[in-house]
mmCIF file of C-alpha atoms in Angstrom:
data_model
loop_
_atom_site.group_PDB
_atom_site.id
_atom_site.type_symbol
_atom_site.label_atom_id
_atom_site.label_comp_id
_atom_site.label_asym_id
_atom_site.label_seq_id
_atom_site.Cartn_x
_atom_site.Cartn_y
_atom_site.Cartn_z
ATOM 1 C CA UNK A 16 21.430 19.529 -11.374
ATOM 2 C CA UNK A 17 18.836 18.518 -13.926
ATOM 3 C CA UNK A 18 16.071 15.913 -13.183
ATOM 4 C CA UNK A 19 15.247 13.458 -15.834
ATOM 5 C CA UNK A 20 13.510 10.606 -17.044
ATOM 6 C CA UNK A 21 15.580 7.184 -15.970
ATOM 7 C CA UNK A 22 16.464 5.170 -18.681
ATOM 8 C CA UNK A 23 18.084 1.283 -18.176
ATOM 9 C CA UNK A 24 21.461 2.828 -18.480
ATOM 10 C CA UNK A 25 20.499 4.313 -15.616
ATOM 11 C CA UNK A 26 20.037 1.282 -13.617
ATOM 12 C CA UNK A 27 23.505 0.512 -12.731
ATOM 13 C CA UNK A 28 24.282 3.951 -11.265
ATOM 14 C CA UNK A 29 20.867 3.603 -9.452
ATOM 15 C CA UNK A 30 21.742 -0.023 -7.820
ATOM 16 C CA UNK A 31 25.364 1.250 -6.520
ATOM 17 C CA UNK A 32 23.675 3.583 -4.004
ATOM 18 C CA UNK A 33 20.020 1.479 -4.232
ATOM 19 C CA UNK A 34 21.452 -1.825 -2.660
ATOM 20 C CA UNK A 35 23.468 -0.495 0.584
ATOM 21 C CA UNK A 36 20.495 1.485 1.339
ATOM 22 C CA UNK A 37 18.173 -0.952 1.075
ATOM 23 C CA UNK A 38 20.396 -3.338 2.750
ATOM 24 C CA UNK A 39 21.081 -1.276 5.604
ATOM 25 C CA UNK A 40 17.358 -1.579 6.846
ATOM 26 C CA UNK A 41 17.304 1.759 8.297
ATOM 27 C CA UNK A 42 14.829 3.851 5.944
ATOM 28 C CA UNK A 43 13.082 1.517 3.356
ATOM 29 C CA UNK A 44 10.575 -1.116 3.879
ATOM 30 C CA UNK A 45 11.798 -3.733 1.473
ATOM 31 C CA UNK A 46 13.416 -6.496 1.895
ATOM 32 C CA UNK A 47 17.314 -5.871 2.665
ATOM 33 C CA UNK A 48 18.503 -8.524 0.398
ATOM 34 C CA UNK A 49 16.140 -7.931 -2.358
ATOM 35 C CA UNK A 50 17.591 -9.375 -5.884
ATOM 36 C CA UNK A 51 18.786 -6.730 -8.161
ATOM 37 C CA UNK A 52 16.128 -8.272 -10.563
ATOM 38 C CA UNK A 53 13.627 -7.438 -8.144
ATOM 39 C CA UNK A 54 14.759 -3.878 -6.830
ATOM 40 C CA UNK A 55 14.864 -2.956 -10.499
ATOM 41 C CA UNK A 56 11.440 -4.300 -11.429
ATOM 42 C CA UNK A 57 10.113 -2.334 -8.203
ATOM 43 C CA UNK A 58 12.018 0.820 -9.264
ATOM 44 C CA UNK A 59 11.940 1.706 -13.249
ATOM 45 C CA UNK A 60 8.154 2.316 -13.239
ATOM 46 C CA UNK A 61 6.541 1.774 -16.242
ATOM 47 C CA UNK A 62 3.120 4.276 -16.902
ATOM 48 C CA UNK A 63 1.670 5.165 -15.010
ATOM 49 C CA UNK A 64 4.488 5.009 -12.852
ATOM 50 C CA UNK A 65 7.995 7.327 -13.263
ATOM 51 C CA UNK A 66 11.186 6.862 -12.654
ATOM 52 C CA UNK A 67 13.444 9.931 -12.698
ATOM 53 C CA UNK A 68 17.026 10.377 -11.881
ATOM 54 C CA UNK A 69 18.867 13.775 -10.837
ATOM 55 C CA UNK A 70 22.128 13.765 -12.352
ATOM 56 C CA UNK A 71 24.960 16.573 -12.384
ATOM 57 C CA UNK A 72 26.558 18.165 -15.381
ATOM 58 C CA UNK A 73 28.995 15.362 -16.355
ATOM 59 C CA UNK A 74 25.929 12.868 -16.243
ATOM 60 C CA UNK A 75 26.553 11.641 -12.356
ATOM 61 C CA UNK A 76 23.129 10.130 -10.837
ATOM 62 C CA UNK A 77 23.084 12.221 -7.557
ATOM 63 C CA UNK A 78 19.617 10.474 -6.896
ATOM 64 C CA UNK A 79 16.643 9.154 -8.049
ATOM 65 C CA UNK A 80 12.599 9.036 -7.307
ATOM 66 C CA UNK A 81 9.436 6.882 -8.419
ATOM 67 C CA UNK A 82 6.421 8.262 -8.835
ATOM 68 C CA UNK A 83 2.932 5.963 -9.086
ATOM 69 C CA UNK A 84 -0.588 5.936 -7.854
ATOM 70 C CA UNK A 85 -0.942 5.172 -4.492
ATOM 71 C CA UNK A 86 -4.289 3.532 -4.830
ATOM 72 C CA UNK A 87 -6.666 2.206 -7.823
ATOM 73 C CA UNK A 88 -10.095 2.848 -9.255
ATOM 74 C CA UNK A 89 -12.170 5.404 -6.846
ATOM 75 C CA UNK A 90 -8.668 6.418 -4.965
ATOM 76 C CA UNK A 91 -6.706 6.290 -7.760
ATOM 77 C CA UNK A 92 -6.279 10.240 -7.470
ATOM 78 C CA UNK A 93 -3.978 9.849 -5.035
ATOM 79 C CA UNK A 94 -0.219 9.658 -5.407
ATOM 80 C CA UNK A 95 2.760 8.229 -3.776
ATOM 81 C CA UNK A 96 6.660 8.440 -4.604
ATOM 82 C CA UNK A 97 9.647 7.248 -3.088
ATOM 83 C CA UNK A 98 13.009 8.479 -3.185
ATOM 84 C CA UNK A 99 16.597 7.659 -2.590
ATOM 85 C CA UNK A 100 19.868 10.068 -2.513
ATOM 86 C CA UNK A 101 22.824 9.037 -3.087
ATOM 87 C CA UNK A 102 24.832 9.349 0.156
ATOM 88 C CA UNK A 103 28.285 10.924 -1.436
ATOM 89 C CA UNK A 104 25.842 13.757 -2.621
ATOM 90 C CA UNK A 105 23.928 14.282 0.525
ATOM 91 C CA UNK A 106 23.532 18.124 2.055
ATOM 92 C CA UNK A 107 23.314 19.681 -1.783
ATOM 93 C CA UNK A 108 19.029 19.801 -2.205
ATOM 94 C CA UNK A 109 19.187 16.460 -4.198
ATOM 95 C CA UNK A 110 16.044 15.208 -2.096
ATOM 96 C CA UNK A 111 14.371 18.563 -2.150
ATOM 97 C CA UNK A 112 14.703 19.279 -5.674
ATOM 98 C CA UNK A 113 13.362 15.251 -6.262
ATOM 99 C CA UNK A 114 10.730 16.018 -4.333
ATOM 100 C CA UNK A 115 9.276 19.269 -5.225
ATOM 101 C CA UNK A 116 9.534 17.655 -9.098
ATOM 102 C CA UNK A 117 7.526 14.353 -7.847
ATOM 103 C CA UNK A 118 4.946 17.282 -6.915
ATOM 104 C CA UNK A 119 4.914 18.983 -10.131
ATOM 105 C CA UNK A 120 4.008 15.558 -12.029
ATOM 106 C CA UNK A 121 1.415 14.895 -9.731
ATOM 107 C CA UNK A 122 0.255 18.303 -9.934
ATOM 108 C CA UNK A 123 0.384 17.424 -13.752
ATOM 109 C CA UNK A 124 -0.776 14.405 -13.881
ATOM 110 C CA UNK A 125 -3.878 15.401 -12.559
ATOM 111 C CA UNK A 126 -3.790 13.929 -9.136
ATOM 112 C CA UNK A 127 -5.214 15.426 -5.702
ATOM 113 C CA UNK A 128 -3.333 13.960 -3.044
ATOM 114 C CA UNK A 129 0.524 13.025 -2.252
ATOM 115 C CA UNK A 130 0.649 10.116 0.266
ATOM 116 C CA UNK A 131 3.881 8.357 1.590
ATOM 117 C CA UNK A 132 2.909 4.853 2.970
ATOM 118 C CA UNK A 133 5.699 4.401 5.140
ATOM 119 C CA UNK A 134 8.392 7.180 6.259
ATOM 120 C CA UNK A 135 10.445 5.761 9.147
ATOM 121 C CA UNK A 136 10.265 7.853 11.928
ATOM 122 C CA UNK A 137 13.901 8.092 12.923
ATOM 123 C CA UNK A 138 14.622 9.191 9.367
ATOM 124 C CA UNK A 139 14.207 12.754 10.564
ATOM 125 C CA UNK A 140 16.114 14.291 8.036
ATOM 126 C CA UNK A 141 13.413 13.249 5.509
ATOM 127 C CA UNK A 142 10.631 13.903 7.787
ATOM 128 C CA UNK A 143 11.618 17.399 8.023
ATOM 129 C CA UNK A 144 12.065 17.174 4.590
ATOM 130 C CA UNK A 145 8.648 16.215 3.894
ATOM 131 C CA UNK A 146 7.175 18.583 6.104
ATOM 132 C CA UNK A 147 9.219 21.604 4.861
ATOM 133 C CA UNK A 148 7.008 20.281 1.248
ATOM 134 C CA UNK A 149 3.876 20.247 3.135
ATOM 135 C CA UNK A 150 3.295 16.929 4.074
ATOM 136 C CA UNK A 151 1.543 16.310 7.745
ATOM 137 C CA UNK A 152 2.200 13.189 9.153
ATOM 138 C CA UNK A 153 -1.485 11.930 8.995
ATOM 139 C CA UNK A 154 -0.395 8.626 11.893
ATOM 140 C CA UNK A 155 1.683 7.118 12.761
ATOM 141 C CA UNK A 156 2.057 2.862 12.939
ATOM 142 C CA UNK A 157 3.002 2.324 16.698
ATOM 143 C CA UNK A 158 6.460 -0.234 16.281
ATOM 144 C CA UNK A 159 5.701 -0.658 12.464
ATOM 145 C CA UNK A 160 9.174 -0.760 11.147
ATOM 146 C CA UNK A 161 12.022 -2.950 13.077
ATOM 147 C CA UNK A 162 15.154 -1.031 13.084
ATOM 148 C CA UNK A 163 18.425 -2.664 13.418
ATOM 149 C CA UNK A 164 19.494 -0.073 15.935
ATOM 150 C CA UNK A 165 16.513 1.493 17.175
ATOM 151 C CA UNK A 166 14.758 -1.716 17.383
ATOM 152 C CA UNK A 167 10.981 -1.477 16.876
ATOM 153 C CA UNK A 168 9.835 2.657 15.648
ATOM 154 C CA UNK A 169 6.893 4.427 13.813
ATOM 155 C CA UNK A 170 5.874 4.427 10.882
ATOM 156 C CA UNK A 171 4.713 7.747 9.512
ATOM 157 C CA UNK A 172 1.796 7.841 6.742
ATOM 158 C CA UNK A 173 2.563 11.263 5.258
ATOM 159 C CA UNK A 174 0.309 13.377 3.357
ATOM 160 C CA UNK A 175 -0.505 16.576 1.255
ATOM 161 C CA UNK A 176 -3.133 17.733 -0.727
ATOM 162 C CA UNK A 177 -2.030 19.404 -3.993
ATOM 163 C CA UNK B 25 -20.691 -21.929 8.230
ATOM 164 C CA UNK B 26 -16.836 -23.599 7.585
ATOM 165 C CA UNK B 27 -14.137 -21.343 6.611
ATOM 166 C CA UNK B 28 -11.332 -23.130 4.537
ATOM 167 C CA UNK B 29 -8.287 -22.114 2.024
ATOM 168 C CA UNK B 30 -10.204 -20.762 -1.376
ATOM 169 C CA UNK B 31 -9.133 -23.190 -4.265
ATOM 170 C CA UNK B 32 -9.277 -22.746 -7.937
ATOM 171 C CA UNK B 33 -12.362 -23.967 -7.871
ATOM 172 C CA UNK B 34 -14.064 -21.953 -5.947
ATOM 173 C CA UNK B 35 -13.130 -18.412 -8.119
ATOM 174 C CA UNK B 36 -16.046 -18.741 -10.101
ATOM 175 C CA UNK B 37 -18.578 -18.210 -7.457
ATOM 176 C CA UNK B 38 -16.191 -15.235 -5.965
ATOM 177 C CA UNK B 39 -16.447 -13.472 -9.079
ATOM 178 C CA UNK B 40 -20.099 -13.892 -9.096
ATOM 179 C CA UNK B 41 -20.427 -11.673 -6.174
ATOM 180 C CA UNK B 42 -16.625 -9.940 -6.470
ATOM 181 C CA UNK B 43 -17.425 -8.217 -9.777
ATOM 182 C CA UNK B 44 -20.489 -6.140 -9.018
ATOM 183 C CA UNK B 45 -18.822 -5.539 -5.801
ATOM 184 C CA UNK B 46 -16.147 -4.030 -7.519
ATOM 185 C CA UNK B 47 -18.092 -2.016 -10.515
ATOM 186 C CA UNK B 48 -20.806 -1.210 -8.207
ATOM 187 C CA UNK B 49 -17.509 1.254 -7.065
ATOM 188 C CA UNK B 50 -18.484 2.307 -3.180
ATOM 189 C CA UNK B 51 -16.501 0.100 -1.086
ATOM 190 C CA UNK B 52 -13.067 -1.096 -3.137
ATOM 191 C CA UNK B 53 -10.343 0.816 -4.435
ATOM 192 C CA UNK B 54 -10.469 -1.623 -7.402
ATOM 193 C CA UNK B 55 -10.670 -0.610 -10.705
ATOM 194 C CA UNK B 56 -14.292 -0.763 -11.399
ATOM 195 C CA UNK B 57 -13.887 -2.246 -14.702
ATOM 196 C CA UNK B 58 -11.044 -5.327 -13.518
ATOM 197 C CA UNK B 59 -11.035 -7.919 -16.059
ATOM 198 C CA UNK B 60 -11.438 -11.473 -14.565
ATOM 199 C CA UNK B 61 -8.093 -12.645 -14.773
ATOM 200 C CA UNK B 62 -6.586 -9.414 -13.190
ATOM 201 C CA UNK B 63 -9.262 -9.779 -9.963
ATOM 202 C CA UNK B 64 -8.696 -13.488 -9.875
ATOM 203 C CA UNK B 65 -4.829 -12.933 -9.646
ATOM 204 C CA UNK B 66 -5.632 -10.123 -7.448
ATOM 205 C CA UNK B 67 -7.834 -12.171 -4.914
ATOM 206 C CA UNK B 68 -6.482 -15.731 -4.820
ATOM 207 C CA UNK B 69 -3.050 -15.517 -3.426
ATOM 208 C CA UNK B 70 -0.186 -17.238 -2.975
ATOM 209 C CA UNK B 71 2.128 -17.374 0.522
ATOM 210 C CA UNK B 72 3.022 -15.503 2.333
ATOM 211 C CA UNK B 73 -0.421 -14.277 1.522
ATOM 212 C CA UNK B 74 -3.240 -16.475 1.986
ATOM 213 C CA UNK B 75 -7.409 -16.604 0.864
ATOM 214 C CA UNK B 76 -10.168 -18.576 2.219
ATOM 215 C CA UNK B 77 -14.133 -18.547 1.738
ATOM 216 C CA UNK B 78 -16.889 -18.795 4.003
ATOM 217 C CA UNK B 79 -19.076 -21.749 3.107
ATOM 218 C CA UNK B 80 -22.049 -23.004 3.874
ATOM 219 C CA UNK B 81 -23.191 -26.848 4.556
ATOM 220 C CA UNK B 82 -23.747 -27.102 1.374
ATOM 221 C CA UNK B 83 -20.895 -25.586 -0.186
ATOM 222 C CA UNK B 84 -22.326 -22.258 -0.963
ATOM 223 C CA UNK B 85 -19.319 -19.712 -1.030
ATOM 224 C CA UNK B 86 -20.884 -17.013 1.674
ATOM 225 C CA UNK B 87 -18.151 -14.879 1.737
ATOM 226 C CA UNK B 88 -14.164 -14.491 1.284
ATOM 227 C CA UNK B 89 -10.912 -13.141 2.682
ATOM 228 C CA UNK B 90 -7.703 -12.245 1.644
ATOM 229 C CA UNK B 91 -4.371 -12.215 4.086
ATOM 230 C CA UNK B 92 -0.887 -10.769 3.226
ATOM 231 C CA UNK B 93 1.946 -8.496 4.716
ATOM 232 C CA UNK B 94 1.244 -5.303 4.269
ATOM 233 C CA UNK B 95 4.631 -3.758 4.118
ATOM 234 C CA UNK B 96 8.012 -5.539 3.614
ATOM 235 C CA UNK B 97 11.423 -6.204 5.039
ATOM 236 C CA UNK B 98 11.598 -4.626 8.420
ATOM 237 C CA UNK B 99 7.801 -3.366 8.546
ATOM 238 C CA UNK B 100 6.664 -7.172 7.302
ATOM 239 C CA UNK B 101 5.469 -7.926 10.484
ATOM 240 C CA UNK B 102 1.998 -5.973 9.729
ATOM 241 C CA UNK B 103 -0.430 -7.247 8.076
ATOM 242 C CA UNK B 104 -3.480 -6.612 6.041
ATOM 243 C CA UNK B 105 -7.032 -8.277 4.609
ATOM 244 C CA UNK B 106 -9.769 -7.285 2.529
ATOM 245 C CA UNK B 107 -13.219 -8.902 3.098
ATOM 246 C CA UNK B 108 -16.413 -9.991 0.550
ATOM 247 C CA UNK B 109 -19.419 -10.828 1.264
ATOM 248 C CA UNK B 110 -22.018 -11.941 -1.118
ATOM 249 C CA UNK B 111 -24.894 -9.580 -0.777
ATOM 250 C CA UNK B 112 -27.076 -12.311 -0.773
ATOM 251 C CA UNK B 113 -26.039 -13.452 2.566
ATOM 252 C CA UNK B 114 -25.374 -10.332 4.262
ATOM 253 C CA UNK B 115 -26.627 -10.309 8.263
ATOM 254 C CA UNK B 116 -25.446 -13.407 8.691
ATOM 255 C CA UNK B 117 -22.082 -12.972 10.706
ATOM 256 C CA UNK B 118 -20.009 -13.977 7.608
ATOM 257 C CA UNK B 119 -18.082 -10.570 7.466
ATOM 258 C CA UNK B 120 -17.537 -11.156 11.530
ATOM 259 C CA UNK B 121 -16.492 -14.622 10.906
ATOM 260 C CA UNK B 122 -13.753 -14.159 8.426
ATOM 261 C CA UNK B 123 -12.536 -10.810 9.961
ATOM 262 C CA UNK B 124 -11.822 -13.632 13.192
ATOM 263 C CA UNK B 125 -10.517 -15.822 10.926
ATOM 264 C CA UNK B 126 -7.896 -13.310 9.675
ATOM 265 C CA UNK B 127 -7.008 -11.901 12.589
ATOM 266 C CA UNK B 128 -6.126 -15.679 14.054
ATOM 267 C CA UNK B 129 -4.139 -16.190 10.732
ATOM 268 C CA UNK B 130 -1.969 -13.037 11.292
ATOM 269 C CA UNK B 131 -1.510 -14.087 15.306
ATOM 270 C CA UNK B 132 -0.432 -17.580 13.850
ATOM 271 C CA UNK B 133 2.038 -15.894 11.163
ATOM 272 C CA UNK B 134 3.710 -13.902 13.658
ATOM 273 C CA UNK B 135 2.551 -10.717 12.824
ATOM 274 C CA UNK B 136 2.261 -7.945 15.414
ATOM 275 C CA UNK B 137 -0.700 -5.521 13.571
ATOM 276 C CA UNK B 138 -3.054 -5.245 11.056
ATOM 277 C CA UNK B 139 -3.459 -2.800 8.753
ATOM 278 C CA UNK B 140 -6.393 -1.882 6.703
ATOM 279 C CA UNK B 141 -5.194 0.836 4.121
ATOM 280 C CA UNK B 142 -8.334 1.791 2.453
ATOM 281 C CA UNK B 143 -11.700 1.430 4.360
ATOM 282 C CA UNK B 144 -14.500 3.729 2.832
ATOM 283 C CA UNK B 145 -16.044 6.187 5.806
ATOM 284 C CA UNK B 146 -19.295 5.737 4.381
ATOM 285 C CA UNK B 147 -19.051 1.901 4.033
ATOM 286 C CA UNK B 148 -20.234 2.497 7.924
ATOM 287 C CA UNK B 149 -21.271 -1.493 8.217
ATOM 288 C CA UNK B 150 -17.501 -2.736 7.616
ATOM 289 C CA UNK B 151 -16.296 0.505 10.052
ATOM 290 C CA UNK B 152 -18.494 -0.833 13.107
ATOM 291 C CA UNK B 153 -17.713 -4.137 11.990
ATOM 292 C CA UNK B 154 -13.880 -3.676 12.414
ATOM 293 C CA UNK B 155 -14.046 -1.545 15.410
ATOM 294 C CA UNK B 156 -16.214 -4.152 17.324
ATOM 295 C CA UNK B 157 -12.957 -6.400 16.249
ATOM 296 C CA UNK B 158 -10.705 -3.990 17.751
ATOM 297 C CA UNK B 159 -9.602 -1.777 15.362
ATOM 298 C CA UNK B 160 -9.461 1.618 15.480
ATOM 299 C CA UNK B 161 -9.381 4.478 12.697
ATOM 300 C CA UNK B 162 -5.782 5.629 12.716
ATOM 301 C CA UNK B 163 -5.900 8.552 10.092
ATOM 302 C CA UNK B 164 -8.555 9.799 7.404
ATOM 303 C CA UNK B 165 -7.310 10.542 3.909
ATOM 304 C CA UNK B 166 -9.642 13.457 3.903
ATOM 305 C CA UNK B 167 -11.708 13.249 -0.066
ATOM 306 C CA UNK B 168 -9.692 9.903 -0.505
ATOM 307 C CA UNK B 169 -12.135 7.788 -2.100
ATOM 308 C CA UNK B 170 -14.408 9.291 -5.747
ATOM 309 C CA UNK B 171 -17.471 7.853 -4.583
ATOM 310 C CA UNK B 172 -20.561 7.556 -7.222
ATOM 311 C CA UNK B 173 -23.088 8.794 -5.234
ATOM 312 C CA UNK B 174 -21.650 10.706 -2.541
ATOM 313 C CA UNK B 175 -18.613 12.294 -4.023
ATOM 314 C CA UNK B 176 -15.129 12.698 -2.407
ATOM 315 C CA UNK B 177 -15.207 11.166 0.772
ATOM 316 C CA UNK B 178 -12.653 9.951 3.394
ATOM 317 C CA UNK B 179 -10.654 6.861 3.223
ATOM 318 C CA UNK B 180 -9.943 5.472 6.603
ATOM 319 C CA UNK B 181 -6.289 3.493 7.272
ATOM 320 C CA UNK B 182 -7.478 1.028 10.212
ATOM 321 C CA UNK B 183 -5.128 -0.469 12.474
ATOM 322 C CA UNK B 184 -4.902 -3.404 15.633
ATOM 323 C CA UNK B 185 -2.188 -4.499 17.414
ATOM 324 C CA UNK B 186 -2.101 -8.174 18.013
#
C-alpha cells in the first residue's frame, strides 16, 4: 500500500466510495446528499490543507484522508483530518496506515495538537482506532449526531498532542 | 439598546471595533492580520447563518453576533455564535444581551445545543458570562490557544442544551 498525494484523477475513485458513505448518515457529519461539486470542493484540500489517497500496487484507491488546520490565527497549531476507507478494502490497516501518515504531516508540518471535531460514537471501530493512535476522547456532545438507526448519539471531540 | 439583523451598512462600524479585536490576538482564533474583506465575509452571514448588532437609540453599533450550525447533516441541529463587543461600551449588558438573543434564535431554528468551539480560558469575562447563560465547559484543549502575553493556554469547547 503506498500513501500519496491525491490528484483530480483521483476524484472519481474517491466519490465511488465518498457518496454512499456520506449518504448513509451513519459516520460523517455532512450533508447526505451533498453535490459531488461540493463533496469535492470539501475534500481535495488545497495548502494548507492535504488530500492523500492510499492506493494498492495496480493504482486501486483503498482510501483516502484530508488533512487541515483545525483552527486559525492563535490556535492555528492545531490539526484536524478526516478519513474515509473504502468498504471493499476494510480489515487490511487502510485506516491505520492513513492515520498514522495524517500524524507524520502534522508532526511535519509543525503542528502541536491532532483534534477530530466530530467522531460518531457508535463508529466504534474508528474510535478504537483513534485511541489505539493516542487520541482521548476529550467530550463528548450529549445527542449531537442523529443516526438513522441509533437515533440521536454522541459526538466525540478527539484529541492528541504530538 | 435594540438588537436587529446587521446590514451592509452597518460593517463599517463592526470593523472599527472587530479589527483590533482581532490583531489585539487574546480572545479570537482569527488570523490577527484578516484583511477587511475576508472578516467582513467572515462576520456578516448569510442563512442558515444569521448576524445582528446591538444598537443604541441613536444608532451606535454596541456590539454584534454571529449565528450558524455548527456541524452539518445529521449533527446540524447544534449550533454556534461568536460575540463582539466594542470596548468602548463594555459593562453595559451588551455581551448578555446578544448571547440571549442567540440563544432565542437557535430555540426558534430548531436547534437542540449550542456549541462554542473556541472560548479562551483566560478571556474569564466571556467564561462567567456564558456560564451565567447556562453553558458549561465541556472539554479544555489543554495549550490550545498562542496567547501574546500569557503563552499557551487552554481553549475551552462550551456547550448548552436547549
Amino acid at each position: 500500500m503506498l500513501i500519496r498525494d491525491a490528484t483530480s484523477g483521483d476524484w472519481p475513485a474517491i466519490w465511488a466510495f465518498l457518496r454512499p458513505i456520506v449518504a448513509a448518515g451513519e459516520t460523517f457529519t455532512w450533508d447526505r446528499d451533498v453535490s459531488e461539486e461540493r463533496a469535492r470542493a470539501m475534500w481535495l484540500l488545497e495548502p494548507p490543507g492535504r488530500t492523500v489517497v492510499a492506493v494498492d500496487a495496480d493504482e486501486t484507491v483503498l482510501g483516502t484522508a484530508k488533512m487541515n488546520p483545525n483552527h486559525m490565527g492563535p490556535a492555528s497549531h492545531i490539526s484536524s483530518a478526516s478519513f474515509m476507507v473504502h468498504p471493499g478494502h476494510a480489515g487490511r490497516g487502510v485506516g491505520r496506515a492513513l492515520g498514522e501518515h495524517a500524524l507524520g504531516w502534522a508532526r511535519a508540518e509543525g503542528y502541536r495538537a491532532m483534534q477530530f471535531n466530530a467522531v460518531v460514537e457508535t463508529n466504534t471501530r474508528a474510535v478504537r482506532l483513534w485511541r489505539s493512535l493516542g487520541f482521548e476522547v476529550l467530550a463528548t456532545l450529549p445527542e449531537g449526531f442523529d443516526h438513522p438507526v441509533e437515533g440521536y448519539v454522541g459526538l466525540h471531540i478527539m484529541y492528541r498532542p504530538l
